[in-house]
Coordinates of C-alpha atoms in Angstrom, one line a residue:
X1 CA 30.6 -45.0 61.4
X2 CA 34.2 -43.8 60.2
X3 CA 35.4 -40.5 60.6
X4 CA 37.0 -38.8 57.5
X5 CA 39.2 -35.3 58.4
X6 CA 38.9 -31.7 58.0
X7 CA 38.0 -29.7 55.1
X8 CA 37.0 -26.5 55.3
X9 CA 33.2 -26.2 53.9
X10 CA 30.6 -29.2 53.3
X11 CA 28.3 -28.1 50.5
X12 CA 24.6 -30.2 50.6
X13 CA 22.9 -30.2 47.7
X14 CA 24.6 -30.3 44.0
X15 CA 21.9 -27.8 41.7
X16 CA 22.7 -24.5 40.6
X17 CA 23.3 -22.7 43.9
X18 CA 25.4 -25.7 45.3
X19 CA 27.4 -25.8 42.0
X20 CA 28.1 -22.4 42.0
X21 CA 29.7 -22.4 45.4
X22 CA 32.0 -25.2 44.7
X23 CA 33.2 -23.5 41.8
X24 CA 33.6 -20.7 43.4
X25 CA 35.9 -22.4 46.5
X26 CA 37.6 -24.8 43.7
X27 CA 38.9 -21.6 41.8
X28 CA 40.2 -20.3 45.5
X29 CA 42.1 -23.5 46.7
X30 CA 39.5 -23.7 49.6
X31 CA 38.6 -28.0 50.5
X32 CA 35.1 -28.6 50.6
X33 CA 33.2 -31.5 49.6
X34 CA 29.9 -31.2 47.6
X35 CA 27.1 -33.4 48.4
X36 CA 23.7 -34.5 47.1
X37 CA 21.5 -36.9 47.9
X38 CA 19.7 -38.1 44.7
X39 CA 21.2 -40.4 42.8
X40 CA 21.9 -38.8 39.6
X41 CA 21.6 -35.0 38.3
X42 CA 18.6 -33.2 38.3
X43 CA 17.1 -33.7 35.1
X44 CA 14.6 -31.2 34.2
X45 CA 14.5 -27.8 32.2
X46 CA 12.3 -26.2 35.5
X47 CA 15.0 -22.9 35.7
X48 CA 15.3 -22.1 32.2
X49 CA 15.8 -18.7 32.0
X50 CA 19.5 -17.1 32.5
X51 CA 19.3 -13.5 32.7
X52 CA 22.1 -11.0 32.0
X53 CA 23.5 -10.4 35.3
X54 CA 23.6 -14.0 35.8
X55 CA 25.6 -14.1 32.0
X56 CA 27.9 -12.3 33.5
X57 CA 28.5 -14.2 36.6
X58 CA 28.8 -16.8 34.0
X59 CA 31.6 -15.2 32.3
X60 CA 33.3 -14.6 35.6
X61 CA 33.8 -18.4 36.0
X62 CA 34.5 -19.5 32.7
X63 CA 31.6 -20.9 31.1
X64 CA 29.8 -18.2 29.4
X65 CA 30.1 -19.3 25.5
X66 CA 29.5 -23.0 26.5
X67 CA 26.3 -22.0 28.1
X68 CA 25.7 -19.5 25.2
X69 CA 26.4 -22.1 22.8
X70 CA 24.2 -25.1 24.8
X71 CA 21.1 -22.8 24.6
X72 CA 19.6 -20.0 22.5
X73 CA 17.3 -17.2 22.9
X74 CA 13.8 -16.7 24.0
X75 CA 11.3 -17.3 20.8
X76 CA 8.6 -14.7 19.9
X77 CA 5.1 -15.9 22.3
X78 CA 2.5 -17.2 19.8
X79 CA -0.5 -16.2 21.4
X80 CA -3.9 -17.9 19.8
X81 CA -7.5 -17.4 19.9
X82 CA -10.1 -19.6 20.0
X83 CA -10.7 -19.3 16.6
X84 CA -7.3 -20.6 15.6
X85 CA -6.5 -16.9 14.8
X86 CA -3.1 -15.6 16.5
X87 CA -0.9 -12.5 17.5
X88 CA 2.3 -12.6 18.0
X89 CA 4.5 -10.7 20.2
X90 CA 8.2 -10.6 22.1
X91 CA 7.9 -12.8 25.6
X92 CA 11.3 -10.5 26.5
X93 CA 12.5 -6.8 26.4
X94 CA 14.4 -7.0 23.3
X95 CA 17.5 -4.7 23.8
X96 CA 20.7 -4.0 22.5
X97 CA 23.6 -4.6 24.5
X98 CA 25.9 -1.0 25.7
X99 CA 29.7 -0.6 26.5
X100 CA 28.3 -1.0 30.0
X101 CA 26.3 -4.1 29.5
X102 CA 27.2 -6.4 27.6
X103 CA 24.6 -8.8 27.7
X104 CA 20.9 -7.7 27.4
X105 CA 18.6 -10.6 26.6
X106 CA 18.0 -13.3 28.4
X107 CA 19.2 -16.9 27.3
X108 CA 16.8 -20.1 27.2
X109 CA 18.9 -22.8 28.4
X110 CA 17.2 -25.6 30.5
X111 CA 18.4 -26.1 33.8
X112 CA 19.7 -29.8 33.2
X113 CA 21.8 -27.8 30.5
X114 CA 23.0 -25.4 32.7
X115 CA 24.1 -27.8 35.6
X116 CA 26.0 -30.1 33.5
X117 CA 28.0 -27.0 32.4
X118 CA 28.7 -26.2 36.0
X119 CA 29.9 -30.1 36.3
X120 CA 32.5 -30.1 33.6
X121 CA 33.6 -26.7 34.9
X122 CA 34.0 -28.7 38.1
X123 CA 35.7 -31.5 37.1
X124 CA 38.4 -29.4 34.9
X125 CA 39.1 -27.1 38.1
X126 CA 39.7 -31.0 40.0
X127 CA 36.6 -32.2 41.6
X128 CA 33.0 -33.6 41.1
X129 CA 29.6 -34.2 43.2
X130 CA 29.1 -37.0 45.3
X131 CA 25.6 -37.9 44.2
X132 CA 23.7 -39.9 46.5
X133 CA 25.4 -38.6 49.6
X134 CA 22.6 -37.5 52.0
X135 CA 23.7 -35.2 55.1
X136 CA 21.6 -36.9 57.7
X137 CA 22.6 -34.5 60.5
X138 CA 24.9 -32.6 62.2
X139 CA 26.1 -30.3 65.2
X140 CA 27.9 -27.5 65.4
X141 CA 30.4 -25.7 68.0
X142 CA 32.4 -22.2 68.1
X143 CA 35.1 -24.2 66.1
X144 CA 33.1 -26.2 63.6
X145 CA 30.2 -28.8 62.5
X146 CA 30.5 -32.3 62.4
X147 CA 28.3 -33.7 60.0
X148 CA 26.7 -37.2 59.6
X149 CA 26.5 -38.2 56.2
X150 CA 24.8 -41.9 54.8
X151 CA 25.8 -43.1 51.2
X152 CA 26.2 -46.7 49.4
X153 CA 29.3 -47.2 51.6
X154 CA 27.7 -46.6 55.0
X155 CA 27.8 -43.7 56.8
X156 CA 30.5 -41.3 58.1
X157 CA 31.0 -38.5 60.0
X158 CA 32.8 -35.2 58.6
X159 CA 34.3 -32.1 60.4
X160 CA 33.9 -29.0 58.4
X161 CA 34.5 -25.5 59.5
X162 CA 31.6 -24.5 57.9
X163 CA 27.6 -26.3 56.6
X164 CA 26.3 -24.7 53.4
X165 CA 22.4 -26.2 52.7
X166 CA 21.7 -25.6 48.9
X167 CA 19.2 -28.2 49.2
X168 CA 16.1 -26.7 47.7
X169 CA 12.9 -25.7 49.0
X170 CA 12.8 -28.4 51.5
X171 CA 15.9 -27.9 52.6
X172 CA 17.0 -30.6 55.9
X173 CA 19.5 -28.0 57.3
X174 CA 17.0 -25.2 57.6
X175 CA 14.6 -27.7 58.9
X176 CA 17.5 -28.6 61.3
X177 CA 18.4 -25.3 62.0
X178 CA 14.6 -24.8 63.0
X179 CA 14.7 -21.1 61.3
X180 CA 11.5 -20.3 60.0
X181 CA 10.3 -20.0 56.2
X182 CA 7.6 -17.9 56.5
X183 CA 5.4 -16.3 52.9
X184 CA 2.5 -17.9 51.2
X185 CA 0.8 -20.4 48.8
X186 CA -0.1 -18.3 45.8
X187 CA -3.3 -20.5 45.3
X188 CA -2.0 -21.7 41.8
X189 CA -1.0 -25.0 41.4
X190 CA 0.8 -25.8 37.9
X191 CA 2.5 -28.7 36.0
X192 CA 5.4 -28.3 33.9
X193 CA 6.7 -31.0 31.5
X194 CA 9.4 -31.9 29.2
X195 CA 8.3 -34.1 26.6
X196 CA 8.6 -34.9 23.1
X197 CA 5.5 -33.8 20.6
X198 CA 4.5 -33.1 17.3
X199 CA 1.9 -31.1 15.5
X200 CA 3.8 -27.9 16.4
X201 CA 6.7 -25.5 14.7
X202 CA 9.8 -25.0 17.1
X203 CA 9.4 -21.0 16.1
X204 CA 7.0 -19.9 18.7
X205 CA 6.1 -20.4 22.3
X206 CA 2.5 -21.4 21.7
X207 CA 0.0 -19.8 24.4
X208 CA -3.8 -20.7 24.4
X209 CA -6.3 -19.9 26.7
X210 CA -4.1 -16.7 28.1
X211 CA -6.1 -15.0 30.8
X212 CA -8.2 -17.8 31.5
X213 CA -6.5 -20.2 34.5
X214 CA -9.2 -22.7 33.8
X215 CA -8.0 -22.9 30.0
X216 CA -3.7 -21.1 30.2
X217 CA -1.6 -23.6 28.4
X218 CA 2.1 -23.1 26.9
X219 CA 3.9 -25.1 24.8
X220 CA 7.6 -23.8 24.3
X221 CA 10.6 -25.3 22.7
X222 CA 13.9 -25.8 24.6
X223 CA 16.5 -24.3 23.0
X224 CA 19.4 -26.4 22.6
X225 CA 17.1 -30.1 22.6
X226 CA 14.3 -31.3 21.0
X227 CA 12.2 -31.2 23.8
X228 CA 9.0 -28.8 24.1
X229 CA 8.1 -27.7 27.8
X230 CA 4.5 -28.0 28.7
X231 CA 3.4 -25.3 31.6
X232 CA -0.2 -25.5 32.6
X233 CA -2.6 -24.7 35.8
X234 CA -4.3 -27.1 37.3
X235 CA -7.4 -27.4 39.9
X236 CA -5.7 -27.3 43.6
X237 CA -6.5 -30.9 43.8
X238 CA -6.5 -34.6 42.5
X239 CA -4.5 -36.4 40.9
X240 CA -2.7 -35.5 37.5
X241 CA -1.8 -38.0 34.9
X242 CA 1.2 -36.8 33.5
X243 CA 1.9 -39.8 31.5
X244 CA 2.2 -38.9 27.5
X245 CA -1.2 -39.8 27.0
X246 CA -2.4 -37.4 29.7
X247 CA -1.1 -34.9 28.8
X248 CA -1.7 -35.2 25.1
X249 CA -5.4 -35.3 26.3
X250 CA -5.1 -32.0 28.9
X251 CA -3.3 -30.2 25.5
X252 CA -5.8 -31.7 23.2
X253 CA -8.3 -30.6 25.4
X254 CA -6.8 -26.2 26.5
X255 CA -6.3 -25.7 22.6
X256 CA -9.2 -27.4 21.2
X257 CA -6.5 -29.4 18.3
X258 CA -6.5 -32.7 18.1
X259 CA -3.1 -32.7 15.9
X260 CA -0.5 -32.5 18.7
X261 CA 0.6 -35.5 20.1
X262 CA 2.6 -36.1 23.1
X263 CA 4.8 -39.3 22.1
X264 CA 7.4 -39.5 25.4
X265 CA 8.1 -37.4 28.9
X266 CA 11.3 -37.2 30.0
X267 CA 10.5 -35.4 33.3
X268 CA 7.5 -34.3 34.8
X269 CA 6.1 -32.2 38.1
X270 CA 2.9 -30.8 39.5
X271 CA 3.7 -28.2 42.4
X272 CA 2.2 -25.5 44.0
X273 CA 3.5 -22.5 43.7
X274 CA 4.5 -20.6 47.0
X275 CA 6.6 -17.2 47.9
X276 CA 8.5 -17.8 51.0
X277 CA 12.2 -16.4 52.4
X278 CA 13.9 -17.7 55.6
X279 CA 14.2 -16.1 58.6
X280 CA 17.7 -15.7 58.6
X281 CA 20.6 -16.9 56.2
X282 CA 23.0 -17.7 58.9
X283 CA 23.4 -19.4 62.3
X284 CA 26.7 -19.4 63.3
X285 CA 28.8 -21.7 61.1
X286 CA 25.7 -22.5 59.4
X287 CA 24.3 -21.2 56.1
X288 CA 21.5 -21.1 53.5
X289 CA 21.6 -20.8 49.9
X290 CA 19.2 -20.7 46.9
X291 CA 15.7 -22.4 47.3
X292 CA 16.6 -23.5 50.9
X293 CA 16.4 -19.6 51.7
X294 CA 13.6 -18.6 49.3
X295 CA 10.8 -20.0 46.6
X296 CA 9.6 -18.4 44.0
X297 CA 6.9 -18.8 41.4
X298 CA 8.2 -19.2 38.3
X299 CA 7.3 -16.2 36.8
X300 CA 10.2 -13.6 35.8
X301 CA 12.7 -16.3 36.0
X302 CA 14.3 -15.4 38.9
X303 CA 14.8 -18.5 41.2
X304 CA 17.6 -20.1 39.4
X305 CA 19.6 -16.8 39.0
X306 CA 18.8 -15.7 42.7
X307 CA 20.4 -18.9 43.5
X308 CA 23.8 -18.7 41.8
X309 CA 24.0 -15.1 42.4
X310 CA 23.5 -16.2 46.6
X311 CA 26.4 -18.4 46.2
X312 CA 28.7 -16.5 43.8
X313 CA 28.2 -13.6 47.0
X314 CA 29.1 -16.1 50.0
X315 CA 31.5 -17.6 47.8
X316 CA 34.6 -15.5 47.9
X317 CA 33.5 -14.2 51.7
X318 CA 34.1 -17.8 53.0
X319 CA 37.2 -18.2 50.7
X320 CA 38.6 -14.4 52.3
X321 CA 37.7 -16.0 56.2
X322 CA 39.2 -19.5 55.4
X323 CA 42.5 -16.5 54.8
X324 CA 42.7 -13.5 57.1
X325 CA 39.7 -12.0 56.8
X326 CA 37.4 -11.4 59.7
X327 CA 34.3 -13.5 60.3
X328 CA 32.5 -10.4 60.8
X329 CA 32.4 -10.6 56.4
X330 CA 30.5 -13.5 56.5
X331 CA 27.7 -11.6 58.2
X332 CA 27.6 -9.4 55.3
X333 CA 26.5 -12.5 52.9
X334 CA 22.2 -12.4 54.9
X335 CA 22.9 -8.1 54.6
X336 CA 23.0 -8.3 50.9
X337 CA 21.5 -11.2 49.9
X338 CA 18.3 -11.3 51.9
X339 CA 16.7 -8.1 51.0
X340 CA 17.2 -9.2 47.3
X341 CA 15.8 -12.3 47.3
X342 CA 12.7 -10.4 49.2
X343 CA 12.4 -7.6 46.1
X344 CA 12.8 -10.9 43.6
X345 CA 10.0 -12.4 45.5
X346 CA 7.7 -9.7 45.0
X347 CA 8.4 -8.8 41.0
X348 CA 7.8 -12.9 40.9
X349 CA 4.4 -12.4 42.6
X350 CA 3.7 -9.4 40.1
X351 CA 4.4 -10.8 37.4
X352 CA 2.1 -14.3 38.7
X353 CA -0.6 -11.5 38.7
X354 CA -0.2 -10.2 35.2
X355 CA 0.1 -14.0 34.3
X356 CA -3.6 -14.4 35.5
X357 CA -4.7 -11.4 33.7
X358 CA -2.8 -12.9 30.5
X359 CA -0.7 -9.3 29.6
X360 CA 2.4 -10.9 31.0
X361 CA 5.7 -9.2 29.5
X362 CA 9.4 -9.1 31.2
X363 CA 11.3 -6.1 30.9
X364 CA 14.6 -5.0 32.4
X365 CA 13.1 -5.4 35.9
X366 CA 14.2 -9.1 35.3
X367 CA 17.4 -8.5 34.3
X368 CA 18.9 -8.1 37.5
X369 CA 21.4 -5.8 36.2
X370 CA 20.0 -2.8 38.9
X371 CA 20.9 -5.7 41.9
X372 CA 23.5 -4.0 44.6
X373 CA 24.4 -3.1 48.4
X374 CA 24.5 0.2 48.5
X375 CA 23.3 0.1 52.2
X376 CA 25.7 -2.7 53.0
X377 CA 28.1 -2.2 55.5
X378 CA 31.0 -3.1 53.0
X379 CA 30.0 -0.4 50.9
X380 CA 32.7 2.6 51.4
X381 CA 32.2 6.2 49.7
X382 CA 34.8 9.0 50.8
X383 CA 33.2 11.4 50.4
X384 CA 30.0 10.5 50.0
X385 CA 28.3 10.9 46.4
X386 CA 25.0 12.2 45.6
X387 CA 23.9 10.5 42.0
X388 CA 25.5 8.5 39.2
X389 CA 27.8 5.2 40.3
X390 CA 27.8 4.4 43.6
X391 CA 29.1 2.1 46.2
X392 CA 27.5 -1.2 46.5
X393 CA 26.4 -0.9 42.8
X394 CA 27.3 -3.2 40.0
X395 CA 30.9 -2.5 38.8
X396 CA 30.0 -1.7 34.8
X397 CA 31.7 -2.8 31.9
X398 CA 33.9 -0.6 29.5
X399 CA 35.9 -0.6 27.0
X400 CA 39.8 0.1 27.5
X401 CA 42.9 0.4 25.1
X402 CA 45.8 -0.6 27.0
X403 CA 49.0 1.1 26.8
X404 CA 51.2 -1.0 24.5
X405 CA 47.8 -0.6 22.0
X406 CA 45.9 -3.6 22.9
X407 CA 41.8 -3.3 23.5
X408 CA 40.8 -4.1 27.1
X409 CA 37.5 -4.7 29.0
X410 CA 37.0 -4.1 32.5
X411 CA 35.1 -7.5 32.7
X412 CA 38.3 -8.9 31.6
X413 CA 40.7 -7.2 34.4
X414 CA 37.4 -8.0 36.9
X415 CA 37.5 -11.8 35.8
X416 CA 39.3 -14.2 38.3
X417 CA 39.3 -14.5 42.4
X418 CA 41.1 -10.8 42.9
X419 CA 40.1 -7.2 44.2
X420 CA 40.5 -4.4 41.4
X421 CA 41.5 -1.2 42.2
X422 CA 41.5 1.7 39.4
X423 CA 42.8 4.9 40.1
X424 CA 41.3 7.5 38.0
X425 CA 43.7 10.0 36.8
X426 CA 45.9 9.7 39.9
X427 CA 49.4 10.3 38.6
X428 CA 51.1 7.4 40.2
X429 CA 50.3 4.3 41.6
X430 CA 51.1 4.8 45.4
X431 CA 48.5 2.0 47.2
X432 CA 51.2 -0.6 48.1
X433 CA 50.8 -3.4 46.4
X434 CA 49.6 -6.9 48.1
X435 CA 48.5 -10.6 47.0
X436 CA 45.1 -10.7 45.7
X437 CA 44.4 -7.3 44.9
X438 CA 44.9 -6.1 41.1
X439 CA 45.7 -2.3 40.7
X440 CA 45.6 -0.7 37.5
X441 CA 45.3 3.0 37.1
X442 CA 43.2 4.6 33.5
X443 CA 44.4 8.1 31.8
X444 CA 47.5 9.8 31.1
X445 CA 50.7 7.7 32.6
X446 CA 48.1 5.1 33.6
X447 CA 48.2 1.3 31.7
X448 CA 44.9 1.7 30.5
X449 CA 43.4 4.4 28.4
X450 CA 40.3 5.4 28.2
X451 CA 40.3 6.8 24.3
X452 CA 36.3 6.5 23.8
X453 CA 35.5 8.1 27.3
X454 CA 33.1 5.0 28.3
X455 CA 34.6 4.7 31.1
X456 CA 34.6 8.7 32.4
X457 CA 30.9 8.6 31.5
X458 CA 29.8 5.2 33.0
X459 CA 32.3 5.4 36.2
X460 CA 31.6 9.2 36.6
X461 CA 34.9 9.9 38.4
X462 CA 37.5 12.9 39.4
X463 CA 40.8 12.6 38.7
X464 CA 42.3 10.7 41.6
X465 CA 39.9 9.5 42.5
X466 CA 40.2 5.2 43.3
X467 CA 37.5 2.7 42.9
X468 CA 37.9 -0.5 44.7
X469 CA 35.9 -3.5 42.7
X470 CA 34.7 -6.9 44.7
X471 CA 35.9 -10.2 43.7
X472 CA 32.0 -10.8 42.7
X473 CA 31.9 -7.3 40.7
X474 CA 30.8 -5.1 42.9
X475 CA 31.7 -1.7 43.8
X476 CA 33.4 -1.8 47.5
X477 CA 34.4 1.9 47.8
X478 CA 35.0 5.0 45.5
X479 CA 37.5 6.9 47.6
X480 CA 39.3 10.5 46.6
X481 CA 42.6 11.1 46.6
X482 CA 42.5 13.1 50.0
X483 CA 40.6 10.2 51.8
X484 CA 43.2 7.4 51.1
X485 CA 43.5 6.3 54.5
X486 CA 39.9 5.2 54.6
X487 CA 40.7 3.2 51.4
X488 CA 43.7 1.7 53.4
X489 CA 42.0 0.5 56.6
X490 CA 39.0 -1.0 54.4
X491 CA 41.9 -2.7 52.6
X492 CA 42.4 -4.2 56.4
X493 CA 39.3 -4.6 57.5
X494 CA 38.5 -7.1 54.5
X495 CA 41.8 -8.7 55.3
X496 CA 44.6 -8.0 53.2
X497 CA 48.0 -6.7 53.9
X498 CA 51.1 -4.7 53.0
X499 CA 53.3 -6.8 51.0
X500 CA 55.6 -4.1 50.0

């Protein structure tokens, strides 16, 4: 077995969550290596829906309008009777985008679409997956975690400072780890399929049988291929063929038609669907991430955007710890991201529910654009506030002129691996200035104006006041002018200092 030296975090599983993370350390100059055990990418459209929090994470790391422009919106559900009859209605809360959200409806993309976004991204910030790589164990001490890994060439052991296990529902570290992954089987056990057919128009996501689990069938088009994905229930048991001829006979036989014919599959599954979060998140230099800290049913679309949002969040913490921060950050990642994934678990189940009953519909709940940490304990309010923006809230949008004349957006002075601060009114600029913080102050002698007022009205601030934004566009602390010491010793705590 060789031994290869130190980098600083070993990422084990290359999907959304694992992607995410190593674009994440790429962007911060942090080593890692990126790992995953199959062979090739993952090659099915299974997370397909990217909501508009998760567009914005998108935007963040740069691939946004290829995404966009990979994929397409959701199509209007086709819902038919069994007389052939049908209604037709929106599958998503239509909405228009504000000043403070920019994005408001959700984006069909498949997932194999998505990921080999995340790759190019990859390769252009200088590095790639190693696909099949399989982490085959490891221990860890206060300093680190050697890791064993077996690939082609052998196998090898690794030093890391820290173990990252994106590697999905069955996850090996959290297995290793023994931390429990305690929920439930939701006693529905589905198929989902992505295959070529004809006999129907790529308008509609055809539904038949909706209501009835014996019957439920949906046939919708993947934006951005030529593919159609096939969702169905199925009895708890036996075996399924999923070969083009068996499905063609299960559709043949949910819609009563005889004229749509399955001709190829290019992936196929049969799963059960369960609702279970891990115990913990962390143990010691250890962590989880995406599926390997929570399942969901597929309703509401959540699990894939849980997943980068997990790793976008612990992201930047292990980048500020590899610096000067304190470890005590990294606890902050299971703070936030736990009770989350627990609330996502739930409007999943809900929604299974209304699946059953056939009136499912997705409104803004899905969005995840109401997702914070106000009750985190890097959230920082001097003094405290009793209603509008908060701390631990989503940083909005806005649009900003700046001073020589030029339009602004907040996203854009947000977007990169930097801390904002924006003082409000404040006269002058007097927070010493210091790498990896961005200060920018709005109003009268400030470079940014705010001539429409959408940032008074969104941000809801005094003059002088100071709002500190998170590198992952959250609100740290909203701090008045009298309380700027507290602003200065969070400053500290989170590890930056003077350079002035």
């Amino acid at each position: 077995m060789t031994q290869n030296s130190t980098v600083d975090v070993l990422i084990s599983g290359a999907g959304a969550a694992g992607l995410t993370l190593a674009i994440e350390l790429a962007r911060r100059g942090v080593s890692f290596r990126l790992i995953e055990k199959l062979n090739d990418p993952f090659r099915g459209s299974r997370g397909k829906g990217i909501q508009p929090r998760t567009q914005e994470v998108f935007e963040d790391l740069g691939i946004l309008d290829r995404i966009v422009a990979l994929g397409g919106l959701y199509p209007r559900q086709r819902e038919y009777s069994d007389d052939g009859s049908f209604t037709e209605s929106d599958a998503v809360l239509r909405e228009d985008p504000t000043p403070a959200e920019p994005y408001h409806l959700p984006l069909m993309v498949p997932q194999f679409l998505t990921e080999a976004a995340m790759r190019e991204r990859l390769i252009e910030l200088g590095h790639r997956p190693e696909f099949g790589c399989e982490l085959i164990g490891f221990e860890q001490d206060k300093a680190g975690v050697t890791a064993r890994l077996k690939s082609q060439s052998g196998e090898e052991a690794i030093r890391v400072r820290w173990l990252v296990g994106a590697d999905g529902g069955r996850s090996f570290v959290r297995h290793a780890l023994d931390i429990g992954f305690p929920g439930k089987t939701l006693g529905v056990r589905a198929i989902v399929a992505d295959v070529m057919l004809t006999g129907l128009d790529r308008d509609a996501w055809h539904r038949f049988g909706e209501g009835d689990m014996q019957r439920q069938i949906g046939l919708c088009p993947l934006a951005g291929t030529e593919l159609f994905q096939i969702q169905a229930p199925i009895p708890p048991e036996g075996e399924i063929d999923l070969s083009a001829a068996g499905l063609t006979a299960l559709v043949a036989e949910r819609t009563g038609r005889d004229d749509i014919h399955v001709h190829s599959v290019s992936w196929a599954s049969a799963f059960h669907m369960n609702a279970r979060l891990a115990d913990r998140y962390r143990l010691g230099r250890v962590f989880l991430a995406g599926d390997a800290a929570h399942t969901h049913p597929p309703t509401g679309g959540q699990g894939l955007n849980t997943s980068v949002q997990d790793a976008y969040n612990l992201g930047w913490k292990l980048a500020a710890v590899a610096g000067a921060a304190p470890d005590a950050l990294l606890d902050s990642y299971e703070e936030e991201r736990r009770p989350i994934a627990a609330a996502m678990l739930g409007l999943a189940t809900s929604l299974l529910d209304a699946l059953k009953r056939g009136d499912i519909r997705r409104g803004r709940e899905v969005h995840q654009l109401d997702i914070g940490y106000p009750e985190s304990s890097l959230a920082l309010e001097k003094p405290a506030r009793r209603g509008g923006l908060l701390a631990g809230d989503r940083a909005p949008d806005a649009p900003l002129t700046g001073a020589a004349g030029q339009p602004r957006r907040l996203f854009d002075l947000f977007k990169g691996t930097h801390w904002t601060l924006l003082g409000y009114e404040v006269g002058q600029l007097n927070v010493p200035p210091r790498p990896g913080l961005d200060i920018h102050g709005i109003g009268r002698r400030g470079d940014l104006l705010d001539n429409g007022g959408h940032f008074r009205e969104t941000y809801a601030l005094a003059p002088g006041d100071w709002v500190l934004v998170r590198p992952d566009g959250y609100i740290g602390a909203i701090v008045a002018s009298a309380d700027a010491w507290a602003l200065e010793a969070y400053l500290a705590n989170a590890g930056f200092e003077h350079d002035a």
